[in-house]
PDB file of C-alpha atoms in Angstrom:
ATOM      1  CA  UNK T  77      67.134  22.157 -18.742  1.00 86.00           C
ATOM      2  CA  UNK T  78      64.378  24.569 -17.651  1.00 91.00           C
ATOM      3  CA  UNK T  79      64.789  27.713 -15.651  1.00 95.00           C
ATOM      4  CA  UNK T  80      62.193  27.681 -12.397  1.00 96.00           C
ATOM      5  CA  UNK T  81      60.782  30.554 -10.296  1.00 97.00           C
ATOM      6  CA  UNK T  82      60.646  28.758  -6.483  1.00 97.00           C
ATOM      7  CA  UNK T  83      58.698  30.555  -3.768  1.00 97.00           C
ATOM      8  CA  UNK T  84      59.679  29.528  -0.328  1.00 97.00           C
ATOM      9  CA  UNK T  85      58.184  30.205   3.510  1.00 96.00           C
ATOM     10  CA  UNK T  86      60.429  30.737   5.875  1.00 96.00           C
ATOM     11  CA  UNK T  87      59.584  31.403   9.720  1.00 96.00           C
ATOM     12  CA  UNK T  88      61.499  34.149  11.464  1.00 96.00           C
ATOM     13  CA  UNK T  89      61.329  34.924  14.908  1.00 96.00           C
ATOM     14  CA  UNK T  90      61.240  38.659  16.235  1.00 96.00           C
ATOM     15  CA  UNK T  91      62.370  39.415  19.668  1.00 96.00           C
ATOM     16  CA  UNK T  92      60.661  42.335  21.869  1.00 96.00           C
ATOM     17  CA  UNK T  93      58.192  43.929  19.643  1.00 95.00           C
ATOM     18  CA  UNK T  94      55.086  45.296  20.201  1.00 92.00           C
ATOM     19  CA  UNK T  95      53.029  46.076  17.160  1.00 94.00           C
ATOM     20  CA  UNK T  96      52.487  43.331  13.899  1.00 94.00           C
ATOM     21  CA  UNK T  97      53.739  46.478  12.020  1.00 95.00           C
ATOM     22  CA  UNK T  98      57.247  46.640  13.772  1.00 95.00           C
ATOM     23  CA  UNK T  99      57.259  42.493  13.465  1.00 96.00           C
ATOM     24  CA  UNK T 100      57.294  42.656   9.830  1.00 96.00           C
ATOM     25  CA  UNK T 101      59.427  45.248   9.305  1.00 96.00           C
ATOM     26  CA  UNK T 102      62.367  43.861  11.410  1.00 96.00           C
ATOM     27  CA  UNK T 103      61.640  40.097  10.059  1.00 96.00           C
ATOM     28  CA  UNK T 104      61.696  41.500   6.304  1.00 96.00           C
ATOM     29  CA  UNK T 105      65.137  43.780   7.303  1.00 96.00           C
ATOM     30  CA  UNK T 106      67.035  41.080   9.192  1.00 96.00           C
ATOM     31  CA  UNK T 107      66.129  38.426   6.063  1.00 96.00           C
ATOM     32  CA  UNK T 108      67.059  41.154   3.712  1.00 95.00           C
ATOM     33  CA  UNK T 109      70.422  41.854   5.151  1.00 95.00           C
ATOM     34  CA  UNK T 110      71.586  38.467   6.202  1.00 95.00           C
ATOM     35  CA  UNK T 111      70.919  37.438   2.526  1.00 96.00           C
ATOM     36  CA  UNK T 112      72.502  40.637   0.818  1.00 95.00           C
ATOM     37  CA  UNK T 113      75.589  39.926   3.637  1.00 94.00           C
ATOM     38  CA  UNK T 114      76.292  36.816   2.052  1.00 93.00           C
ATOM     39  CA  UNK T 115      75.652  38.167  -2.122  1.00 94.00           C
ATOM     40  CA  UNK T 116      72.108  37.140  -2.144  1.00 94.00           C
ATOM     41  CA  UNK T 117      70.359  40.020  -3.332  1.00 93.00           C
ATOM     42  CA  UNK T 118      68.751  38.241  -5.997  1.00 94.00           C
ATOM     43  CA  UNK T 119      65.794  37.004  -3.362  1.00 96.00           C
ATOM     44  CA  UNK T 120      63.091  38.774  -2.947  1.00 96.00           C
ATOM     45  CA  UNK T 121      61.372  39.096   0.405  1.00 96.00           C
ATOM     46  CA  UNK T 122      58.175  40.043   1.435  1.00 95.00           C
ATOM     47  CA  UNK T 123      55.567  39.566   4.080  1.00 95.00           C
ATOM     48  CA  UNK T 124      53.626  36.235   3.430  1.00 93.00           C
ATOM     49  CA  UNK T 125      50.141  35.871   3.627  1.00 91.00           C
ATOM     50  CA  UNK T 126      48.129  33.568   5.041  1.00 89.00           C
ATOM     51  CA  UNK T 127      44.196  32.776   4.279  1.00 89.00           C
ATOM     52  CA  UNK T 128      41.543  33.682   6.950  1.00 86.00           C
ATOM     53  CA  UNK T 129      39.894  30.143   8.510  1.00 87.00           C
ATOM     54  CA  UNK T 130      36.690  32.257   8.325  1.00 89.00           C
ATOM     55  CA  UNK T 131      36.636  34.217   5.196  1.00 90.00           C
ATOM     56  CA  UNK T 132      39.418  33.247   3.317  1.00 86.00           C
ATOM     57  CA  UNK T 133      40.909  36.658   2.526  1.00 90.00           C
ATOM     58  CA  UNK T 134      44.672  36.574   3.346  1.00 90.00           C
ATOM     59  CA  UNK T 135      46.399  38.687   5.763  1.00 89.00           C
ATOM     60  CA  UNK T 136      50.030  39.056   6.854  1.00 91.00           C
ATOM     61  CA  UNK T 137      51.756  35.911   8.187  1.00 92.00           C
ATOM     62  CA  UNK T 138      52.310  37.316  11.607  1.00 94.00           C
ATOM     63  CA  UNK T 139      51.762  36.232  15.343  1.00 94.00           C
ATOM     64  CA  UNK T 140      52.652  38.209  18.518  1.00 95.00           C
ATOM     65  CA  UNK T 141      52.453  35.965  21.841  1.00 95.00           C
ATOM     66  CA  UNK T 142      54.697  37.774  24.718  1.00 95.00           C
ATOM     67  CA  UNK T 143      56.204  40.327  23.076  1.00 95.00           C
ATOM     68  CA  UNK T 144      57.488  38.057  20.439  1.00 96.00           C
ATOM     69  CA  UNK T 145      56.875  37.515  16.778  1.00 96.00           C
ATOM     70  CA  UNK T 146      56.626  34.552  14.636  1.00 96.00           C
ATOM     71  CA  UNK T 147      56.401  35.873  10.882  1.00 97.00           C
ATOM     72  CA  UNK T 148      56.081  33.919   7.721  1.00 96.00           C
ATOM     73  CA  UNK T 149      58.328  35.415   4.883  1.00 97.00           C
ATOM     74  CA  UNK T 150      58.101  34.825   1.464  1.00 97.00           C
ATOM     75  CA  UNK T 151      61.266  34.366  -0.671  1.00 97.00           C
ATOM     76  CA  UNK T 152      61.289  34.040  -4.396  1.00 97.00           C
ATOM     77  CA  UNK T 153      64.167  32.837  -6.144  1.00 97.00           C
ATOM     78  CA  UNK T 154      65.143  32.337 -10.089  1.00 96.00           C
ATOM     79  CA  UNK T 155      66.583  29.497 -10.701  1.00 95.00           C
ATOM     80  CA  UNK T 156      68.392  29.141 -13.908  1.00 94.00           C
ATOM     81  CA  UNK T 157      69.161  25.392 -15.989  1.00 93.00           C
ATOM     82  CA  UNK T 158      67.650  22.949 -13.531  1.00 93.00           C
ATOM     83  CA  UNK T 159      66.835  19.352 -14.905  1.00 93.00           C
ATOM     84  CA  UNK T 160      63.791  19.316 -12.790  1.00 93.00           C
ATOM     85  CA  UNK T 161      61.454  21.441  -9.918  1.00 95.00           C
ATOM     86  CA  UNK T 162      62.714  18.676  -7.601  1.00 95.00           C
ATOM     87  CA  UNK T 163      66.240  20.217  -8.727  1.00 95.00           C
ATOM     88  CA  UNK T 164      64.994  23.300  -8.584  1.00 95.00           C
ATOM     89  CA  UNK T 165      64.063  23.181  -5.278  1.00 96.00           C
ATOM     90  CA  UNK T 166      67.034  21.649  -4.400  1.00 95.00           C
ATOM     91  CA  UNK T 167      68.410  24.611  -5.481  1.00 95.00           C
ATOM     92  CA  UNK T 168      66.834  26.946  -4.386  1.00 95.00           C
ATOM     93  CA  UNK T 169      67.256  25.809  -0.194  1.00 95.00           C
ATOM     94  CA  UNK T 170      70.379  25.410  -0.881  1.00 94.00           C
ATOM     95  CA  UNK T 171      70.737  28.884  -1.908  1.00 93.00           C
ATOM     96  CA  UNK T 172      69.391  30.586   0.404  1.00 95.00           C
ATOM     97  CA  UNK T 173      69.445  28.489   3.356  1.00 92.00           C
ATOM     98  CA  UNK T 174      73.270  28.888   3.368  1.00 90.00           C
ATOM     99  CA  UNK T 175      72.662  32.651   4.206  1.00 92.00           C
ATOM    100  CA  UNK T 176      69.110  32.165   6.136  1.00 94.00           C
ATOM    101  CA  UNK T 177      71.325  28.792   8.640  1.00 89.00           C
ATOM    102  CA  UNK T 178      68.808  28.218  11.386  1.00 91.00           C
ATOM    103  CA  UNK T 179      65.607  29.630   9.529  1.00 94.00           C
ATOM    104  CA  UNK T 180      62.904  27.075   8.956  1.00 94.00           C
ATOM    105  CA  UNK T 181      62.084  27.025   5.195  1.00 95.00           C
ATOM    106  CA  UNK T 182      59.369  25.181   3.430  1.00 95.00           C
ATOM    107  CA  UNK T 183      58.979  25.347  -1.115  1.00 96.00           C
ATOM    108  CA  UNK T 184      55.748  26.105  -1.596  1.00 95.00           C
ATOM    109  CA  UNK T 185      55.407  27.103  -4.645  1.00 95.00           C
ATOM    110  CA  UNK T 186      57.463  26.192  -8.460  1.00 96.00           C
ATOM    111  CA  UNK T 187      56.431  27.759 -11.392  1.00 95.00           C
ATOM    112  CA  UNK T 188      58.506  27.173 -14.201  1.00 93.00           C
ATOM    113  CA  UNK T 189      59.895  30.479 -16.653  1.00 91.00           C
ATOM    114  CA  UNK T 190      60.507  30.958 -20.095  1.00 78.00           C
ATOM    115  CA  UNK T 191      64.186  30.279 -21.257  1.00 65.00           C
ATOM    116  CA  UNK T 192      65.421  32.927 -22.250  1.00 57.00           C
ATOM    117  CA  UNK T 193      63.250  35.131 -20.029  1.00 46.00           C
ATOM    118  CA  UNK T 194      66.655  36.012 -17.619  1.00 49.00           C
ATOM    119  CA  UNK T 195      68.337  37.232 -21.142  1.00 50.00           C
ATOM    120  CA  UNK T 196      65.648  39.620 -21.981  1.00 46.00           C
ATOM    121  CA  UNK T 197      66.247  41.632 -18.650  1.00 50.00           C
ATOM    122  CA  UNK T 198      69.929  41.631 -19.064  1.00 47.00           C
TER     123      UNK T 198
END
């Protein structure tokens, strides 16, 4: 069994904002507390990025059309003594998509960890 760090998209939607600024922060708040409201405060959130079409330098995963926000989160989970990164995976929607119900997400990314490397920061 290996232990796996899965990255995941997720799309929120943010109601009534203004400003790309404002977007973020309420997308990154509502994920954050939804997931610590159900003992999830192991997932880390952030902004995602996504790559320019023209340039290629990423930017913040965030679209305002009519005063409404579509931003792409990125949530990074450990996932401890999984027989596989299909398990893994497995895992890891099933983790947080029981606290995130109704919130597209995607695995983008599975890197696996050392094994012991959860002991070390205990």
């Amino acid at each position: 069994m290996s232990n796996y760090l899965v990255a995941m998209e997720a799309a929120w939607l943010v109601r009534d904002v203004d400003d790309i600024d404002d977007a973020i922060g309420v997308a990154v708040s509502e994920a954050g507390k939804r997931l610590n409201d159900q003992d999830k405060e192991y997932v880390e959130v952030e902004v995602g990025a996504t790559p320019c079409p023209a340039c290629g330098e990423p930017f913040d995963s965030a679209f305002i059309a009519a005063n409404t926000a579509l931003v792409g989160l990125l949530l990074e989970i450990d996932v401890f003594n999984a027989d596989s990164e299909e398990h893994a995976s497995r895992i890891a929607k099933s983790e947080v998509g029981g606290a995130l119900r109704d919130v597209p997400l995607s695995v983008i990314e599975i890197v696996e960890t050392e094994e012991d490397a959860h002991e070390r920061d205990e």
